[in-house]
Short mmCIF file of C-alpha atoms in Angstrom, two decimals:
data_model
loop_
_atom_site.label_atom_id
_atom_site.label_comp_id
_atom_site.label_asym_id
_atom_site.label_seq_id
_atom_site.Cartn_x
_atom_site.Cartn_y
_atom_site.Cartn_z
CA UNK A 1 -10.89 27.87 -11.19
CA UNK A 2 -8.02 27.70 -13.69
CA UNK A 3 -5.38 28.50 -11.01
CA UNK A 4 -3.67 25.96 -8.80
CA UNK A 5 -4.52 26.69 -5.20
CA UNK A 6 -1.68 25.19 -2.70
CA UNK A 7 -1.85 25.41 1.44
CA UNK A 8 0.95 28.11 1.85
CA UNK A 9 2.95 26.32 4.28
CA UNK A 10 2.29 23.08 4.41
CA UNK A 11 4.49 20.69 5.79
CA UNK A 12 5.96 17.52 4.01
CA UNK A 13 3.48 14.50 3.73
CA UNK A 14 4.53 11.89 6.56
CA UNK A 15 4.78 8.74 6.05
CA UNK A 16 4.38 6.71 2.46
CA UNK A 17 0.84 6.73 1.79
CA UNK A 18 -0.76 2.72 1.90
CA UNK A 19 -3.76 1.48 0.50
CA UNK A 20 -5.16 -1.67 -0.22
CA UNK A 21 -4.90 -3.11 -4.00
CA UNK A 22 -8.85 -4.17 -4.12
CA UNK A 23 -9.68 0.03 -3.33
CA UNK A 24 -6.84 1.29 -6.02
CA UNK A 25 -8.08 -1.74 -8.53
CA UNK A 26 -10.91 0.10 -10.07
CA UNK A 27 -9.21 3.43 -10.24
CA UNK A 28 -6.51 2.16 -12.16
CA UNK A 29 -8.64 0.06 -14.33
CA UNK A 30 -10.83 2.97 -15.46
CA UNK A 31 -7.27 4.70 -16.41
CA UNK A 32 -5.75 1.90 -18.00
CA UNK A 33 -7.25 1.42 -21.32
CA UNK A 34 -6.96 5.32 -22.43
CA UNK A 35 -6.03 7.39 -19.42
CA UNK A 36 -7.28 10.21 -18.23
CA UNK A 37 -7.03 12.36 -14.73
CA UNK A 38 -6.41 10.37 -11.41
CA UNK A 39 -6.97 12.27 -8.14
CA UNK A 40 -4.95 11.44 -5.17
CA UNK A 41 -5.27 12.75 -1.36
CA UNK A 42 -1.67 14.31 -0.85
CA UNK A 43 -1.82 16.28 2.45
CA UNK A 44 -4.05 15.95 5.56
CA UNK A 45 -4.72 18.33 8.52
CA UNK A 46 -6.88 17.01 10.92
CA UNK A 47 -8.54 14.07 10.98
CA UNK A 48 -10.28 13.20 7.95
CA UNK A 49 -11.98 9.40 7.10
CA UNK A 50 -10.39 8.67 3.68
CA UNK A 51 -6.62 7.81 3.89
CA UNK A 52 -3.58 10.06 2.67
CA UNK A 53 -2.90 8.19 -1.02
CA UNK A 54 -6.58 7.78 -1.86
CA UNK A 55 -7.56 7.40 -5.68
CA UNK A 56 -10.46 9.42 -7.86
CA UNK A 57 -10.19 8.64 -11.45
CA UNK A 58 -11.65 10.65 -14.02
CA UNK A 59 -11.19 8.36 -17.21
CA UNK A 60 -11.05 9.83 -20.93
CA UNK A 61 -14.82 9.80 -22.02
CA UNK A 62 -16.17 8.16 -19.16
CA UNK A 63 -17.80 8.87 -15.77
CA UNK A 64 -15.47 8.95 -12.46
CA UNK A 65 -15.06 6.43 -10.62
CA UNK A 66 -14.09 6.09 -6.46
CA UNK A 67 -14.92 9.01 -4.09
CA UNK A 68 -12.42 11.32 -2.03
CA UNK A 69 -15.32 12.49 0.64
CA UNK A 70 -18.63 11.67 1.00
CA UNK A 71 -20.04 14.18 -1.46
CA UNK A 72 -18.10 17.43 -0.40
CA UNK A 73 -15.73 17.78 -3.50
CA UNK A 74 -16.48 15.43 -6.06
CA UNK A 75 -18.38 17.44 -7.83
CA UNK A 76 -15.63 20.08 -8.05
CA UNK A 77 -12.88 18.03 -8.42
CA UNK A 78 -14.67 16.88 -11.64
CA UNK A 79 -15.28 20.28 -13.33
CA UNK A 80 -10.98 20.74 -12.75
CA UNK A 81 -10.11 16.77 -13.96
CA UNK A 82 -11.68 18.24 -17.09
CA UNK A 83 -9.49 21.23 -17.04
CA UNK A 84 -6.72 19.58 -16.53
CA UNK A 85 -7.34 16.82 -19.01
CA UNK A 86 -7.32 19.44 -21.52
CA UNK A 87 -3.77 21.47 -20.73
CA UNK A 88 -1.93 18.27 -19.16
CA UNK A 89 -1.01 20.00 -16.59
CA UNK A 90 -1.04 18.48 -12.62
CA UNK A 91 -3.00 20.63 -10.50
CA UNK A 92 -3.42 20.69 -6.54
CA UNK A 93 -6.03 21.53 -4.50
CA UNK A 94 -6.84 22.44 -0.92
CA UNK A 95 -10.43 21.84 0.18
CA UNK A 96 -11.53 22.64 4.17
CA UNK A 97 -9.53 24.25 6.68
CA UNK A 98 -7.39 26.94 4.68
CA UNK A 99 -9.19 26.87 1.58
CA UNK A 100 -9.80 29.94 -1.11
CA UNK A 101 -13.26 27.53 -1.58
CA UNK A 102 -15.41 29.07 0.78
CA UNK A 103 -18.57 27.43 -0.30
CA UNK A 104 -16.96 24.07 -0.11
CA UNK A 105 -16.96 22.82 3.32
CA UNK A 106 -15.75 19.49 4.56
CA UNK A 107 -17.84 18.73 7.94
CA UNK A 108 -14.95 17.10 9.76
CA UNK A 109 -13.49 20.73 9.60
CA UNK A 110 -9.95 19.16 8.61
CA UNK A 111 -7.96 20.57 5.29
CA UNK A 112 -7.48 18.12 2.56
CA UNK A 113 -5.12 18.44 -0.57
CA UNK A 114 -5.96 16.73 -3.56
CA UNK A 115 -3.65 16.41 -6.43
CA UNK A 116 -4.89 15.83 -9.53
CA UNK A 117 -2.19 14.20 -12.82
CA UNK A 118 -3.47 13.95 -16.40
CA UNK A 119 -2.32 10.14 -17.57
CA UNK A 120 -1.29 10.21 -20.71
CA UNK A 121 0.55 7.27 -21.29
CA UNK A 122 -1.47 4.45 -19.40
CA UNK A 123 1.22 1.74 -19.52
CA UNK A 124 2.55 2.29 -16.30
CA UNK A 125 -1.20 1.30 -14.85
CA UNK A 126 -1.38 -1.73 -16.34
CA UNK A 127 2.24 -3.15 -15.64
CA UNK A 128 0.67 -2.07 -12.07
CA UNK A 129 -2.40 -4.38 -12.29
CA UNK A 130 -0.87 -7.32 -13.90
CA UNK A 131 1.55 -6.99 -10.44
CA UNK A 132 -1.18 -6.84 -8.91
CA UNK A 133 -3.32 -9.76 -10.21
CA UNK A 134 -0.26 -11.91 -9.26
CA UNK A 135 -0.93 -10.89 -5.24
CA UNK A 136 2.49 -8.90 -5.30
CA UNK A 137 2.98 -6.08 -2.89
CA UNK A 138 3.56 -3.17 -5.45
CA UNK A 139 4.70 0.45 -5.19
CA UNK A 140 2.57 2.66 -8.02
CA UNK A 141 5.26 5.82 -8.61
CA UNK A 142 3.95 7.99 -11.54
CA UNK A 143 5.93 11.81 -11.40
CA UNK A 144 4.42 14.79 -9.46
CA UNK A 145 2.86 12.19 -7.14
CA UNK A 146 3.90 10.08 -4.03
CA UNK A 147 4.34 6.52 -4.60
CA UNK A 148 1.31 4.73 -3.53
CA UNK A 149 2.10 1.27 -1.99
CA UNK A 150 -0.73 -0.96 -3.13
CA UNK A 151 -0.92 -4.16 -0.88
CA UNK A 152 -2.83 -6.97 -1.50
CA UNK A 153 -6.24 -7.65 0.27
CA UNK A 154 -5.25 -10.82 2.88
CA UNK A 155 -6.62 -14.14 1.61
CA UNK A 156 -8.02 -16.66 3.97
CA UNK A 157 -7.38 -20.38 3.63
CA UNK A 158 -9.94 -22.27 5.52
CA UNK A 159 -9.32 -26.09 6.99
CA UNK A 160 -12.10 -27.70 8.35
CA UNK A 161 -15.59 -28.66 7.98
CA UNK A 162 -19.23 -27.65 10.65
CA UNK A 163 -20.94 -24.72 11.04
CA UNK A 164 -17.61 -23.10 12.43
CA UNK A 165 -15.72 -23.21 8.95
CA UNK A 166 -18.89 -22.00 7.22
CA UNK A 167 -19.37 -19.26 8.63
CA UNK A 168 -15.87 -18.25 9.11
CA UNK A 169 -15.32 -18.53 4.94
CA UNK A 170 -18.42 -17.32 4.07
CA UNK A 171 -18.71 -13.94 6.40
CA UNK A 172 -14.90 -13.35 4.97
CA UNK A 173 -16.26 -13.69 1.21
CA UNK A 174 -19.06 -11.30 2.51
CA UNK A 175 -16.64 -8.73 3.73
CA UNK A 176 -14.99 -9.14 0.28
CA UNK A 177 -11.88 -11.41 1.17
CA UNK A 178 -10.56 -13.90 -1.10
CA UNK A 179 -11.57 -17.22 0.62
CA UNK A 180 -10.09 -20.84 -0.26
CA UNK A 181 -11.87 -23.44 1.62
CA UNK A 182 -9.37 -26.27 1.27
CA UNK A 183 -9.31 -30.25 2.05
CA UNK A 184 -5.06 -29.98 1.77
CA UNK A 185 -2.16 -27.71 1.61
CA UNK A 186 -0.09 -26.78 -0.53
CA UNK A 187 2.92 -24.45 0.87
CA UNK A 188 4.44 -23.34 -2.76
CA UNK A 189 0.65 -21.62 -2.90
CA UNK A 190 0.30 -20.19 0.25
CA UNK A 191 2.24 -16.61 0.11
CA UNK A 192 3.08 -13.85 2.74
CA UNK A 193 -0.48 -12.09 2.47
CA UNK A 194 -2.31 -15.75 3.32
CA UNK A 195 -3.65 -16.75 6.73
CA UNK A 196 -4.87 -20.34 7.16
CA UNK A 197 -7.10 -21.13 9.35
CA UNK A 198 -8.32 -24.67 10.77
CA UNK A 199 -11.57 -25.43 12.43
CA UNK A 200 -11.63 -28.88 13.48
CA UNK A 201 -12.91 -30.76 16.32
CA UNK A 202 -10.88 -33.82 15.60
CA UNK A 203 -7.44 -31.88 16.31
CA UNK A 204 -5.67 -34.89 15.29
CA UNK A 205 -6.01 -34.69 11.89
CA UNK A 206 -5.11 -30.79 12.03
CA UNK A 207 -0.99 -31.68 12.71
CA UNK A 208 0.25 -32.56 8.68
CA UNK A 209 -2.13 -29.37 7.82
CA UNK A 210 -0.33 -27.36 10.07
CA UNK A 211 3.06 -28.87 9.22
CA UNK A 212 2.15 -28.34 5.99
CA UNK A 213 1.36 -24.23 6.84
CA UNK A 214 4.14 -24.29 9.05
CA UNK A 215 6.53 -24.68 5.74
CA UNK A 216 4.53 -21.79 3.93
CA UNK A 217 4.96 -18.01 3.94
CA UNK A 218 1.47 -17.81 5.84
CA UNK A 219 1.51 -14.90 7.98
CA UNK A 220 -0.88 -16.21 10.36
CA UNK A 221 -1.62 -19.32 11.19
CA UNK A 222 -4.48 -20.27 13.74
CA UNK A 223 -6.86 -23.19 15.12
CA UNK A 224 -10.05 -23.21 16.53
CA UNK A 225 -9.86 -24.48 20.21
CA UNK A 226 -9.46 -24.24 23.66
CA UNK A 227 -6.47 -23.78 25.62
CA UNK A 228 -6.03 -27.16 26.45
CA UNK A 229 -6.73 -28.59 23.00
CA UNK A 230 -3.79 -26.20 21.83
CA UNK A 231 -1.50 -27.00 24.11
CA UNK A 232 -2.45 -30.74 23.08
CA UNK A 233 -1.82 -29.60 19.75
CA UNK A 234 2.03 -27.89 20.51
CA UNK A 235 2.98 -30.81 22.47
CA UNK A 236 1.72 -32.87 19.30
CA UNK A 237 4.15 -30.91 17.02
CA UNK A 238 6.89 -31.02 19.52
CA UNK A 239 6.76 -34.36 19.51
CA UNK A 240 7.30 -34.70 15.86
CA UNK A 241 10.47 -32.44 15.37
CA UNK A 242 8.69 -29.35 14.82
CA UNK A 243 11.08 -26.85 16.44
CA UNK A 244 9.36 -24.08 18.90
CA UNK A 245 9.85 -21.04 16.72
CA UNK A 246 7.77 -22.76 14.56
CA UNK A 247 4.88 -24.13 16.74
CA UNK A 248 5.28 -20.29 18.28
CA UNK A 249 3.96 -18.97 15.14
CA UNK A 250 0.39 -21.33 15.58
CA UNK A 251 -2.41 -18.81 17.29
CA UNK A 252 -4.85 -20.23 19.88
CA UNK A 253 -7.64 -20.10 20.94
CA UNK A 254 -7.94 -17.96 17.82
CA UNK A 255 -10.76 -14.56 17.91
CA UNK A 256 -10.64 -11.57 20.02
CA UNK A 257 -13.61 -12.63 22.10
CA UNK A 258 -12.50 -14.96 24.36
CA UNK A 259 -14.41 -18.29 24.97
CA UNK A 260 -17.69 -18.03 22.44
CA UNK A 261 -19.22 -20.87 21.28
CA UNK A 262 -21.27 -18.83 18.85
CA UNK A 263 -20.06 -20.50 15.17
CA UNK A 264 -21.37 -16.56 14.06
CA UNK A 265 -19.72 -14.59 16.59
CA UNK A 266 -16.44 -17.05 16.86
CA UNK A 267 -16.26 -15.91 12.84
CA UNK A 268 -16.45 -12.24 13.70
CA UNK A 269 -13.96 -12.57 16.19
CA UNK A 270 -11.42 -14.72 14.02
CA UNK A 271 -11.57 -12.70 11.22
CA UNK A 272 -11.16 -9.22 13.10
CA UNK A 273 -8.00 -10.77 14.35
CA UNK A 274 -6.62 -11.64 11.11
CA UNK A 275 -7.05 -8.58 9.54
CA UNK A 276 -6.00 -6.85 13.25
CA UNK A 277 -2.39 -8.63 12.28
CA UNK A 278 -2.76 -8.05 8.39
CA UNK A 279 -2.20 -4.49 9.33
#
């Protein structure tokens, strides 16, 4: 168990591995105050449900935190965090297809490599969080692993008022979105990982929101309402100044499912778009 196991030819890791800051968050936060071992998924073959860049931590004196399967390994990967704890020393791992573990099985059938580095010195964590509490796209780089780009979870801004607004902000709080129901904008506030979203029947008082989300870094920007309404609405804008690349940048209708009048399943829809263009 002491020795590193490797996959004897595996090919480079494609790709910089991506994950979202609110899934790294408590794996860094366990590490942070006194270090300890962090896991990460450095190699794929196959097809396998957690993503390449995935985080296990093992903090000093306390119990892991985060998963790398759904049981498989964890278990394992726990008895060599110790190990490595104690001679600082990175270690990698190859669990599934390929592996000298023969009693370990992953039921995908895939091959997984997990990398596990001893954290000495936290600091590098916590400069990481604090970039991270600020909603700041950040790239976590500590030696013998592949930077991580940590991005942060989209936030909605919701505009409106009714049963469609409601639901809208509170299914995205539900899914574990941060959610600002707002009466006004603010485009200084608003930054690249925001969408704002209006639901209003009364589409004339959405135009100074969306001039006002227009001027922002918003990376979506929808409306609730029918094709008509939002052509209504451009010709509105148009008729102001606004120029077309900006009014171009308004969705509608917003939602995948075309044409519900469902204020539950309109909020499904909307939101699977949003995150749809978040990624």
């Amino acid at each position: 168990m002491n020795q590193t196991t490797r996959f004897p030819t595996r090919a480079p890791v494609s790709g910089q591995p991506i994950l979202s800051a609110s899934e790294a968050r408590p794996m860094l936060e366990a590490l942070s105050p006194a270090g300890g071992v962090i896991a990460m998924i450095t190699w794929i073959d196959g097809a396998f449900y957690r993503p390449l860049g995935a985080l296990m931590a093992f903090p000093v004196d306390g119990d892991a935190i985060g998963s790398l399967s759904s049981g498989c390994i964890e278990g394992d990967l726990a008895l060599h965090a110790a190990e490595v704890e104690e001679s600082g020393e990175k270690r990698a791992l190859l669990y599934g297809k390929g592996s000298p573990f023969v009693d370990i099985r992953l039921p995908c059938g895939s091959g997984i490599e997990v990398t596990l580095m001893p954290i000495r010195n936290p600091a590098p964590l916590r400069a990481t969080l604090a970039q991270m509490e600020a909603r700041r796209e950040v790239t976590l780089a500590l030696p013998g692993l592949p930077a991580l780009v940590l991005r942060p979870d989209p936030r909605m801004i919701v505009l409106g008022e009714g049963p469609e607004a409601e639901g809208f902000a509170t299914l995205a709080y539900a899914a574990g979105y941060p959610v600002t129901h707002a009466d006004n904008l603010a485009p200084d506030d608003i930054d690249p990982r925001s969408a704002v979203v209006l639901f209003f029947h009364d589409h004339e008082r959405e135009l100074n929101l969306l001039s006002s989300a227009l001027d922002s870094d918003a990376f979506w920007i929808g409306a609730q309402g029918s094709r008509t309404a939002h052509a209504r609405r451009c010709a509105a804008l148009r008729d102001r100044g606004l120029p077309k690349s900006a009014i171009d940048r308004i969705r509608g209708p917003i939602g995948l499912i075309p044409g519900t009048r469902d204020p539950r399943v309109l909020a499904i829809s909307v939101l699977a778009e949003v995150i749809e263009a978040a990624r």
